[in-house]
Short mmCIF file of C-alpha atoms and ligand atoms in Angstrom, two decimals:
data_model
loop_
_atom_site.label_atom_id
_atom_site.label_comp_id
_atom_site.label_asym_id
_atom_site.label_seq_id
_atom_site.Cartn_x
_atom_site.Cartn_y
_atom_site.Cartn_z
CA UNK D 1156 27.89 -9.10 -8.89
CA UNK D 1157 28.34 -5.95 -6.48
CA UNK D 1158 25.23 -5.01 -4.92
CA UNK D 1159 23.92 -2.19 -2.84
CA UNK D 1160 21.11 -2.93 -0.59
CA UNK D 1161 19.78 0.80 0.38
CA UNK D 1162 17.71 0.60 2.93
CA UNK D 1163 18.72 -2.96 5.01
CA UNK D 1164 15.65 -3.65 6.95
CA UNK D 1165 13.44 -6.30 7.01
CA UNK D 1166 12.95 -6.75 3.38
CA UNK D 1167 16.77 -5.61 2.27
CA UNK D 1168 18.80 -7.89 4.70
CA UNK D 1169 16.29 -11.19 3.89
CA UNK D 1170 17.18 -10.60 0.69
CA UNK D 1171 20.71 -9.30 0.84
CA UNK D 1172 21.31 -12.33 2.88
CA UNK D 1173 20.21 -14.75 0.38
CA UNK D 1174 22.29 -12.85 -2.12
CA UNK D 1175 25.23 -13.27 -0.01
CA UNK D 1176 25.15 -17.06 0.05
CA UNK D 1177 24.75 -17.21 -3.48
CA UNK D 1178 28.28 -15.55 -3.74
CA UNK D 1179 27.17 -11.60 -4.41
CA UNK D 1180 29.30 -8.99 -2.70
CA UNK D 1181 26.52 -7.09 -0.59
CA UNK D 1182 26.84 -3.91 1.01
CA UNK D 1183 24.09 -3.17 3.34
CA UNK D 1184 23.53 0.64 3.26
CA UNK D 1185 21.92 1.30 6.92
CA UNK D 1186 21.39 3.47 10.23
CA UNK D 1187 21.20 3.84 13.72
CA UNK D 1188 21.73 1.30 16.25
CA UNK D 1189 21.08 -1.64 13.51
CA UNK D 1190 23.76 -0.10 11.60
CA UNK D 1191 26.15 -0.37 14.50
CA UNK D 1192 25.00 -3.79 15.53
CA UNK D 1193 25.39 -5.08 11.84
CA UNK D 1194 28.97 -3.66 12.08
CA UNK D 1195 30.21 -5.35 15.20
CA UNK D 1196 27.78 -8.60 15.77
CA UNK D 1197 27.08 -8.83 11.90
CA UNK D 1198 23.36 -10.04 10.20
CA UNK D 1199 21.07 -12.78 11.18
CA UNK D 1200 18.06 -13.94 9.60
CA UNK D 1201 15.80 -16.31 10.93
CA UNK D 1202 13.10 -18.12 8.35
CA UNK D 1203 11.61 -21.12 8.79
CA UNK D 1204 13.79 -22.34 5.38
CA UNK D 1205 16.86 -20.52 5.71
CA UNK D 1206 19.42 -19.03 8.40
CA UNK D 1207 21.79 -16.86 8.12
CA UNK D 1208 24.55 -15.61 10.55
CA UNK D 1209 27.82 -13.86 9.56
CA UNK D 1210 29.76 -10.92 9.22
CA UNK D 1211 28.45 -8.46 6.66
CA UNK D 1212 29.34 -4.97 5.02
CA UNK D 1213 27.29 -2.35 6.30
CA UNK D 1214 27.70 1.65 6.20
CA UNK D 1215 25.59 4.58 6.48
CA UNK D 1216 24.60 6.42 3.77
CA UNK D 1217 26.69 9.16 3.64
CA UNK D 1218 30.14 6.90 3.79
CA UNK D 1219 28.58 5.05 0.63
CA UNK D 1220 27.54 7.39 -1.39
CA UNK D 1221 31.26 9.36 -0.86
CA UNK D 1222 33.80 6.86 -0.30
CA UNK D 1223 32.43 4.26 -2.94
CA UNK D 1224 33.12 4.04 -6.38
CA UNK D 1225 29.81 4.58 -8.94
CA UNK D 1226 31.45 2.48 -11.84
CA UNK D 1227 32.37 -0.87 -9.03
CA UNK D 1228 28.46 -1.30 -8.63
CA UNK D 1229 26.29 -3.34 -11.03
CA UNK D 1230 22.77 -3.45 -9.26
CA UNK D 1231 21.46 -1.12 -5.81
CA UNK D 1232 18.17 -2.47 -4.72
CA UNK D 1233 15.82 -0.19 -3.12
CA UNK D 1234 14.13 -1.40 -0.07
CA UNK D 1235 13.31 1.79 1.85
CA UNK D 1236 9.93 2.71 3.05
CA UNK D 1237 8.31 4.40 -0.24
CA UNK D 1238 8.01 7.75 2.04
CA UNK D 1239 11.57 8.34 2.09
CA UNK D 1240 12.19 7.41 -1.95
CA UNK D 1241 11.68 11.53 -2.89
CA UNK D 1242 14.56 12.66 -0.45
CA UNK D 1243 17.00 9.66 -0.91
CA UNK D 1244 17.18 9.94 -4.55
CA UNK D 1245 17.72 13.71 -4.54
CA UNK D 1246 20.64 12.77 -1.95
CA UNK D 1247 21.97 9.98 -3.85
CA UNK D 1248 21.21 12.06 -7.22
CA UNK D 1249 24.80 12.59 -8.23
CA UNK D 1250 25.99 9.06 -7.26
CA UNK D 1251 23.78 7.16 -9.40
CA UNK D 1252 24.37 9.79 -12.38
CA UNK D 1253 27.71 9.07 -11.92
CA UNK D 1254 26.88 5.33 -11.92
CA UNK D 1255 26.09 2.90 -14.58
CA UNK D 1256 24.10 0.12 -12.10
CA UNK D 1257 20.63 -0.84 -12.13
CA UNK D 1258 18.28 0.33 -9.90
CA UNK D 1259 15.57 -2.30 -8.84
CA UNK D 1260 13.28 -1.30 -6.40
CA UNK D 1261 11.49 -3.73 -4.53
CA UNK D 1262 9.06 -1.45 -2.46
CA UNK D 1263 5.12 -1.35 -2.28
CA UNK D 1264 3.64 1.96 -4.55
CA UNK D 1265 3.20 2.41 -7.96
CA UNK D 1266 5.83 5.77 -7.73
CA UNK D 1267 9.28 4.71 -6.98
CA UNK D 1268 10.20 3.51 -10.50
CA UNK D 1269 8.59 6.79 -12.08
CA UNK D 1270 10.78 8.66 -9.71
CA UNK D 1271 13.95 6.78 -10.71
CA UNK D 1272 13.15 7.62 -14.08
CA UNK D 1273 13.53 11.12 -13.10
CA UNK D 1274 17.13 10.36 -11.88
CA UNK D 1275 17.98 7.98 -14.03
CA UNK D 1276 18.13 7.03 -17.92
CA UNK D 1277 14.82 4.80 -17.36
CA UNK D 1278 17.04 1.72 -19.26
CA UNK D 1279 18.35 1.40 -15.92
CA UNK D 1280 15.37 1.45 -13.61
CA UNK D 1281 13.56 -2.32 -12.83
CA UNK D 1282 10.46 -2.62 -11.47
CA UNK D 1283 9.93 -5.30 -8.35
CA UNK D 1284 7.95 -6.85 -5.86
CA UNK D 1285 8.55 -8.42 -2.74
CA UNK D 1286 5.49 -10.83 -2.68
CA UNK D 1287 4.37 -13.15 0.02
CA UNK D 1288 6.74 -12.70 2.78
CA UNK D 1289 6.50 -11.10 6.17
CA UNK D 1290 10.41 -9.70 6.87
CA UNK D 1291 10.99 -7.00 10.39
CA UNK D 1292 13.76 -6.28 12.12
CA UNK D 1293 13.15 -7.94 15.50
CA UNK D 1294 16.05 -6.33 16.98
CA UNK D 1295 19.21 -4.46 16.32
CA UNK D 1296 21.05 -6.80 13.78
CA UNK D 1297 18.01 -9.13 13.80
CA UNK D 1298 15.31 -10.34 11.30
CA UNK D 1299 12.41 -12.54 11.16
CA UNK D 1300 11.33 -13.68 7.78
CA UNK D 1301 8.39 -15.77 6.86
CA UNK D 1302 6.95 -16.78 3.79
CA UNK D 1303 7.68 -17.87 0.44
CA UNK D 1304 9.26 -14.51 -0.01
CA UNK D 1305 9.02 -14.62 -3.97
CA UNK D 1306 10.62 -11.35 -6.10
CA UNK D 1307 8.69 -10.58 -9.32
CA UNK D 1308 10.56 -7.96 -11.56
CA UNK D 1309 11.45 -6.82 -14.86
CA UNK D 1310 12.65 -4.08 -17.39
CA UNK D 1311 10.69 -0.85 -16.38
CA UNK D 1312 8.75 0.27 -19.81
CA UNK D 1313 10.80 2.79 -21.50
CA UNK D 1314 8.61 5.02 -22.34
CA UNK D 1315 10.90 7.28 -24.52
CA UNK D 1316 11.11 4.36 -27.18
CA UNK D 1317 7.25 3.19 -26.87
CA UNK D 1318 7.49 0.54 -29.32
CA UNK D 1319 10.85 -0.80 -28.11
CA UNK D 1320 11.77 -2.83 -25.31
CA UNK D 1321 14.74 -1.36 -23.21
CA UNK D 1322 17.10 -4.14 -24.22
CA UNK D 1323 19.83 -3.33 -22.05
CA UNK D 1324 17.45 -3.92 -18.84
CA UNK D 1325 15.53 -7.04 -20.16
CA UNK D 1326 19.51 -8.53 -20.51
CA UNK D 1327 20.40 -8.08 -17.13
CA UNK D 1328 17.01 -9.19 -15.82
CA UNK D 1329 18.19 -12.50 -17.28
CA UNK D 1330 21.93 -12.04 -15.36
CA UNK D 1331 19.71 -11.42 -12.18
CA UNK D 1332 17.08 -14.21 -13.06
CA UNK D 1333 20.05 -16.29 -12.80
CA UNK D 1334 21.49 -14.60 -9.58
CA UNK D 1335 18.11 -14.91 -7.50
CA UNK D 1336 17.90 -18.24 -8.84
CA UNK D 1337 21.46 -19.54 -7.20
CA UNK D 1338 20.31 -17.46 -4.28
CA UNK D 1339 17.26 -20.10 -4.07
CA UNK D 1340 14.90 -16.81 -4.01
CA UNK D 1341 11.80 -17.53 -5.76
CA UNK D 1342 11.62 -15.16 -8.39
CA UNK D 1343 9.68 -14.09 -11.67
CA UNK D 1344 10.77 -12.33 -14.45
CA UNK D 1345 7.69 -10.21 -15.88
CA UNK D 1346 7.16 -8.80 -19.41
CA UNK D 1347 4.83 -6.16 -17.93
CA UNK D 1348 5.99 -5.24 -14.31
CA UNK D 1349 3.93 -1.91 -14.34
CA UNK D 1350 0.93 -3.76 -14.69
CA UNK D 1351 2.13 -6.40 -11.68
CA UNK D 1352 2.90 -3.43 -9.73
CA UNK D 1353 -0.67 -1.88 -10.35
CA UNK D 1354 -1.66 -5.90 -9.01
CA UNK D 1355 0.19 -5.69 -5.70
CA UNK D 1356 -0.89 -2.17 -4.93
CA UNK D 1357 -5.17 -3.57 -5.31
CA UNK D 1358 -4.03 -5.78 -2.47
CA UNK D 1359 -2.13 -3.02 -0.49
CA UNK D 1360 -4.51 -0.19 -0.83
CA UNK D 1361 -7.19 -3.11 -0.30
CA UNK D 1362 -5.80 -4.08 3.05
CA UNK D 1363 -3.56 -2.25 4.34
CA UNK D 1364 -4.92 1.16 5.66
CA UNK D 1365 -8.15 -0.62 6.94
CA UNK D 1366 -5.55 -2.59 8.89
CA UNK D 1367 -4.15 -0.29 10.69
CA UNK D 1368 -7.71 1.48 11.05
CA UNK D 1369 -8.76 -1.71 12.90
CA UNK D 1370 -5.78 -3.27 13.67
CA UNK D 1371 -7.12 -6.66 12.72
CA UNK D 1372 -4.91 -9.07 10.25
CA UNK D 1373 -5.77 -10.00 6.89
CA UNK D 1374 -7.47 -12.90 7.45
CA UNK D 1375 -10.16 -11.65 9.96
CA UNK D 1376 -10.71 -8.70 7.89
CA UNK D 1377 -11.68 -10.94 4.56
CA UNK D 1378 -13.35 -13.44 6.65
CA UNK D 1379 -15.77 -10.62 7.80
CA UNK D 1380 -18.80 -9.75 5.61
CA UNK D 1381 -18.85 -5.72 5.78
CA UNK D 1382 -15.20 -5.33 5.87
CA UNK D 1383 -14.50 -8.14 2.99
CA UNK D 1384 -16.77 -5.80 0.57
CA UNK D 1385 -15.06 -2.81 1.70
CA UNK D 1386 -12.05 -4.25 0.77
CA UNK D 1387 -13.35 -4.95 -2.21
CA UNK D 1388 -14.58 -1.86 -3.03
CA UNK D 1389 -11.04 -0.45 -2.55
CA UNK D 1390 -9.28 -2.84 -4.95
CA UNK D 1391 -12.10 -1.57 -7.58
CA UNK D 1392 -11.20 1.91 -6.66
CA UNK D 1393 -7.54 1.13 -6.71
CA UNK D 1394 -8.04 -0.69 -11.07
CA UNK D 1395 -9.99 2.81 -11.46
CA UNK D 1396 -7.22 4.61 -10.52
CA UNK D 1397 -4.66 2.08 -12.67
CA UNK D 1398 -6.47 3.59 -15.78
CA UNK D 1399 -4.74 7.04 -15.59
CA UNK D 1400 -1.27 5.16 -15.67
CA UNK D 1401 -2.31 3.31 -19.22
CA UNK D 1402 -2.90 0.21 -17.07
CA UNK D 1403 -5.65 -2.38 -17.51
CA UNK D 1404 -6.72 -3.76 -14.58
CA UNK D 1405 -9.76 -6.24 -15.28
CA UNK D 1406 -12.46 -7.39 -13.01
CA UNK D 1407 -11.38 -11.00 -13.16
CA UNK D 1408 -7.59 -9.52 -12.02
CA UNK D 1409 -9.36 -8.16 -9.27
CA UNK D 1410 -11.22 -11.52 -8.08
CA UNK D 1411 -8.05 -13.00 -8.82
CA UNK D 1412 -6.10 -10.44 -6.28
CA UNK D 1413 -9.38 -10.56 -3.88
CA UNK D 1414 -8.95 -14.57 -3.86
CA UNK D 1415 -5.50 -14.24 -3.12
CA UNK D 1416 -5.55 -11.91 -0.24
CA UNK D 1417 -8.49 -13.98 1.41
CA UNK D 1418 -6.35 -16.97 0.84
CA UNK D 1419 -3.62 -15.50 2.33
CA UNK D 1420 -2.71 -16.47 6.41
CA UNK D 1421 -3.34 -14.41 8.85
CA UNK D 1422 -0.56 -11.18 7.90
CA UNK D 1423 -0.33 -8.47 10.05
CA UNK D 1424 0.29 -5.66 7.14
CA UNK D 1425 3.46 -3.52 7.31
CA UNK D 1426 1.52 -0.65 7.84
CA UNK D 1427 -0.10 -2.07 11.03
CA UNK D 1428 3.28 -2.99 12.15
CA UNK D 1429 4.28 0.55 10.93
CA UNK D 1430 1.50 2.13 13.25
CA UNK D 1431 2.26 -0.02 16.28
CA UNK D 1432 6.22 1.19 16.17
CA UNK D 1433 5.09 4.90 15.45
CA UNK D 1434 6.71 4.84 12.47
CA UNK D 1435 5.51 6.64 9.57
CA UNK D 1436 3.07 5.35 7.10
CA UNK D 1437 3.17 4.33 3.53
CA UNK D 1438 -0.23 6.24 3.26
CA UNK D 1439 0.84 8.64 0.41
CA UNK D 1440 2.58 5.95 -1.40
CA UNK D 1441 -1.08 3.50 -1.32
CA UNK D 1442 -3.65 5.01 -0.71
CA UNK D 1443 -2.92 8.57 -1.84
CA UNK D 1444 -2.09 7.06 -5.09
CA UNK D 1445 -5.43 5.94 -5.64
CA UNK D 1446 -6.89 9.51 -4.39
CA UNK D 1447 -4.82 11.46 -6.81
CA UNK D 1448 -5.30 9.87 -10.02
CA UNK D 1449 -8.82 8.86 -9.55
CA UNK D 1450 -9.50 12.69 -8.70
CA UNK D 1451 -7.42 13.24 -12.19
CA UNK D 1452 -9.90 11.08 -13.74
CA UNK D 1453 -13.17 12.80 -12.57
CA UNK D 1454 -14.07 9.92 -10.80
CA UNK D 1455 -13.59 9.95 -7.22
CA UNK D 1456 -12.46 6.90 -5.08
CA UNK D 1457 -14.47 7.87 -1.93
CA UNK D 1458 -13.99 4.73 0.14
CA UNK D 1459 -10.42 5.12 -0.34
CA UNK D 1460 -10.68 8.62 0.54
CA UNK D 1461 -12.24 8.18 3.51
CA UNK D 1462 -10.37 4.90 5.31
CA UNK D 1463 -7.51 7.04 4.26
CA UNK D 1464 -8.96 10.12 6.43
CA UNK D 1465 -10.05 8.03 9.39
CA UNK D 1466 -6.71 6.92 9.34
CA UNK D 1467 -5.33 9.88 9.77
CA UNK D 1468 -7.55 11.26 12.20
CA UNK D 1469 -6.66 7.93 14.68
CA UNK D 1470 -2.40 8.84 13.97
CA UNK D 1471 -3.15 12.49 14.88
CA UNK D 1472 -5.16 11.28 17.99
CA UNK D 1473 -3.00 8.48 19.10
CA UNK D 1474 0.49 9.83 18.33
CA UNK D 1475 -0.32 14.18 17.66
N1 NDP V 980 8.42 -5.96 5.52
C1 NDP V 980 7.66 -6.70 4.74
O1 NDP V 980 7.32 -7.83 5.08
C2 NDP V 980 7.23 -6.17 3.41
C3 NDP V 980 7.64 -4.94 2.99
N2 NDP V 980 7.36 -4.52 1.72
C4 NDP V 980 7.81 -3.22 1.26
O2 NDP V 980 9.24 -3.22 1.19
C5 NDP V 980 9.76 -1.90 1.49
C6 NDP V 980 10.76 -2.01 2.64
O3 NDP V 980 10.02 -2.43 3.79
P1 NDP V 980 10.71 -2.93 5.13
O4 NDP V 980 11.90 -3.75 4.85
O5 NDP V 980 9.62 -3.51 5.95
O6 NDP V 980 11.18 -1.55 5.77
P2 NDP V 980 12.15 -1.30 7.02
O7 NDP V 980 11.73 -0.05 7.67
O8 NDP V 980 12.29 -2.55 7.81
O9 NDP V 980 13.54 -1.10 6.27
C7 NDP V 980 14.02 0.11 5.78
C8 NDP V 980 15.32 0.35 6.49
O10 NDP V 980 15.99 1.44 5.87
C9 NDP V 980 16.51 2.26 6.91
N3 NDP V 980 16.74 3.61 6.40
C10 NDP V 980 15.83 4.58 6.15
N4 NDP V 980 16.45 5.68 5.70
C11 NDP V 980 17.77 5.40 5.66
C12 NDP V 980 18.91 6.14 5.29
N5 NDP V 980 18.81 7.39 4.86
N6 NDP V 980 20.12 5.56 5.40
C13 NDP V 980 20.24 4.28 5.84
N7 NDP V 980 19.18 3.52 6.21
C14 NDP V 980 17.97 4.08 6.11
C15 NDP V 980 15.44 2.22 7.98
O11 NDP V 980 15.94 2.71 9.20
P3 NDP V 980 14.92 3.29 10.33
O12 NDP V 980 14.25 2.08 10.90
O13 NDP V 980 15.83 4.02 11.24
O14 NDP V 980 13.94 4.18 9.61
C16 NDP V 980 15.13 0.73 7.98
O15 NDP V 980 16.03 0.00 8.76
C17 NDP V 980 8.53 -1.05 1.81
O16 NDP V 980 8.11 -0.34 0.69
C18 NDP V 980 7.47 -2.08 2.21
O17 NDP V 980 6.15 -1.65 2.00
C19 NDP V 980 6.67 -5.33 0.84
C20 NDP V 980 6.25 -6.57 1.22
C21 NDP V 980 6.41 -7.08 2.54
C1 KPL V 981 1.87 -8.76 3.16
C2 KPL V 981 1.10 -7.71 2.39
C3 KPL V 981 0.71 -8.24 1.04
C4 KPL V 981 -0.16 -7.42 3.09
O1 KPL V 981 -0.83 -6.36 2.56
C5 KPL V 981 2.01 -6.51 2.23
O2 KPL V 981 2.53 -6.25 1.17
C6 KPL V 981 2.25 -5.58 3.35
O3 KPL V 981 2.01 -5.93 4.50
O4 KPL V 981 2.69 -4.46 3.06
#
């Protein structure tokens, strides 16, 4: 299978790498000084189960999307930061039009698939999760994985043909079922991604921003009484706002997500990590998710609202 990882960072080249051994032909689509070190020292990947160290196929963005051919690639995989999805996919517009691959996007936000959709036929857009790993860049040409670094994805709904599943997407889940499979990724294949999607983002907009508003990890946040409710309160806020996507979030999926972030070890969230290398922050993607659709509904989600300000307020005073 030819695949295009866009965006080879952390989550894209622990991935990619995987994909590689399993026999894919990878191209890493990346930048700066990673690119160049990927191009002359080529990829490793350090994980307490797996190592990788080779040679791999990396270009910028501009060299793929002009000197590759559309029809060669079966699959791209998204793993950019959710802020840059908007502006890549207007770049890339003509590319994948001229394309017939699948598009599976393994970011955190409820958006990027609805934004494919606006790109692509939506038969070609799948919905996925990178769940329970920790994967940064460490260094140029570098990256530290941890974790049991699972994928959950599947056909996104088509919502064109509401009583129909988009066949052509739920077959080559089952080709890439197979693929992550050989690749020894743990993996999922999910009837109703939107609504797992919806599931990852409680714990995101849960923990994340309040991360990076106290810097603390997971663990001492949920193992602290005031912040543990707060968090809480945010995953309620965030099945509120689930409602104005026709998804049904219960309150026993939200104990279920709670229990699972307070039994998760002690994760510094990517946004924390994001704040502490200046970079910019999935805020609008998480958090301003929530904002926007529970304002929709009439029915503001004010603790959201204001960890997201307070966040804000500390970026503006700490970096201007
Ligand atoms: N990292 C993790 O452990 C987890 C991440 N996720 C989610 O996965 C997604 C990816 O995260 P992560 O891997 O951490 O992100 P990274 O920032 O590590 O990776 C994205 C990479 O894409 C590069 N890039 C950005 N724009 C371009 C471009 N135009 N052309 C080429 N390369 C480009 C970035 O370069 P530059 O650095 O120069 O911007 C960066 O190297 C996010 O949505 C994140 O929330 C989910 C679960 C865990
Ligand atoms: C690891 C986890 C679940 C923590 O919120 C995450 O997705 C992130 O850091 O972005």
């Amino acid at each position: 299978m030819n695949i295009v990882i866009w965006g080879a960072g952390g989550i894209g080249c622990y991935y990619g790498s995987r994909l590689i051994n399993a026999g894919a032909n990878v191209t890493f689509v990346a930048r700066g000084k990673h690119l160049q070190a990927l191009q002359a020292h080529g990829l490793t990947v350090k994980h307490p189960e797996f190592t990788f160290n080779g040679s791999v196929n990396a270009v910028d963005e501009a060299t793929w999307l002009t000197q590759s051919s559309p029809e060669n690639t079966d699959l791209v995989i998204l793993c950019l930061k959710s802020t840059a999805t908007g502006d890549a996919l207007l770049r890339a517009k003509r590319w994948l039009q001229a394309s017939q691959c699948y598009v599976l996007s393994l970011q955190n936000g409820v958006d990027n698939e609805n934004q494919l959709c606006d790109i692509i036929e939506s038969h070609r857009v799948l919905g996925g999760l990178a769940v329970r790993i920790g994967a940064h860049i460490t260094q140029p040409g570098h990256i530290e994985a941890t974790g049991i670094a699972k994928i959950i994805f599947g056909a996104w709904p088509n919502h064109s043909r509401q009583h129909h599943k988009s066949y052509t997407g739920h077959e080559f889940c089952q080709q890439l079922k197979i693929l992550f499979t050989q690749a020894l990724i743990d993996n999922h294949l999910n009837d109703n991604i939107q609504k797992e999607i919806w599931k990852k983002l409680l714990i995101n907009a849960g923990v994340n921003p309040i991360s990076a508003l106290t810097e603390l990890d997971t663990q001492t946040l949920t193992s602290d009484n005031v912040f543990s409710a707060t968090v809480y309160q945010l995953m309620q806020e965030t099945a509120r706002a689930a409602h104005a996507d026709g998804v049904e979030i219960s309150s026993s999926d939200i104990d279920a997500m709670f229990e699972l972030i307070c039994g998760f070890d002690a994760i510094k969230t990517s946004m924390l990590v994001d704040f502490e290398n200046r970079k910019p922050l999935e805020l609008d993607a998480i958090s301003g998710a929530v904002i926007q659709r529970c304002r929709s509904l009439n029915s503001p989600a004010y603790t959201t609202e204001l960890i997201d300000q307070l966040l804000k307020t500390k970026i503006n005073k700490c970096y201007g």
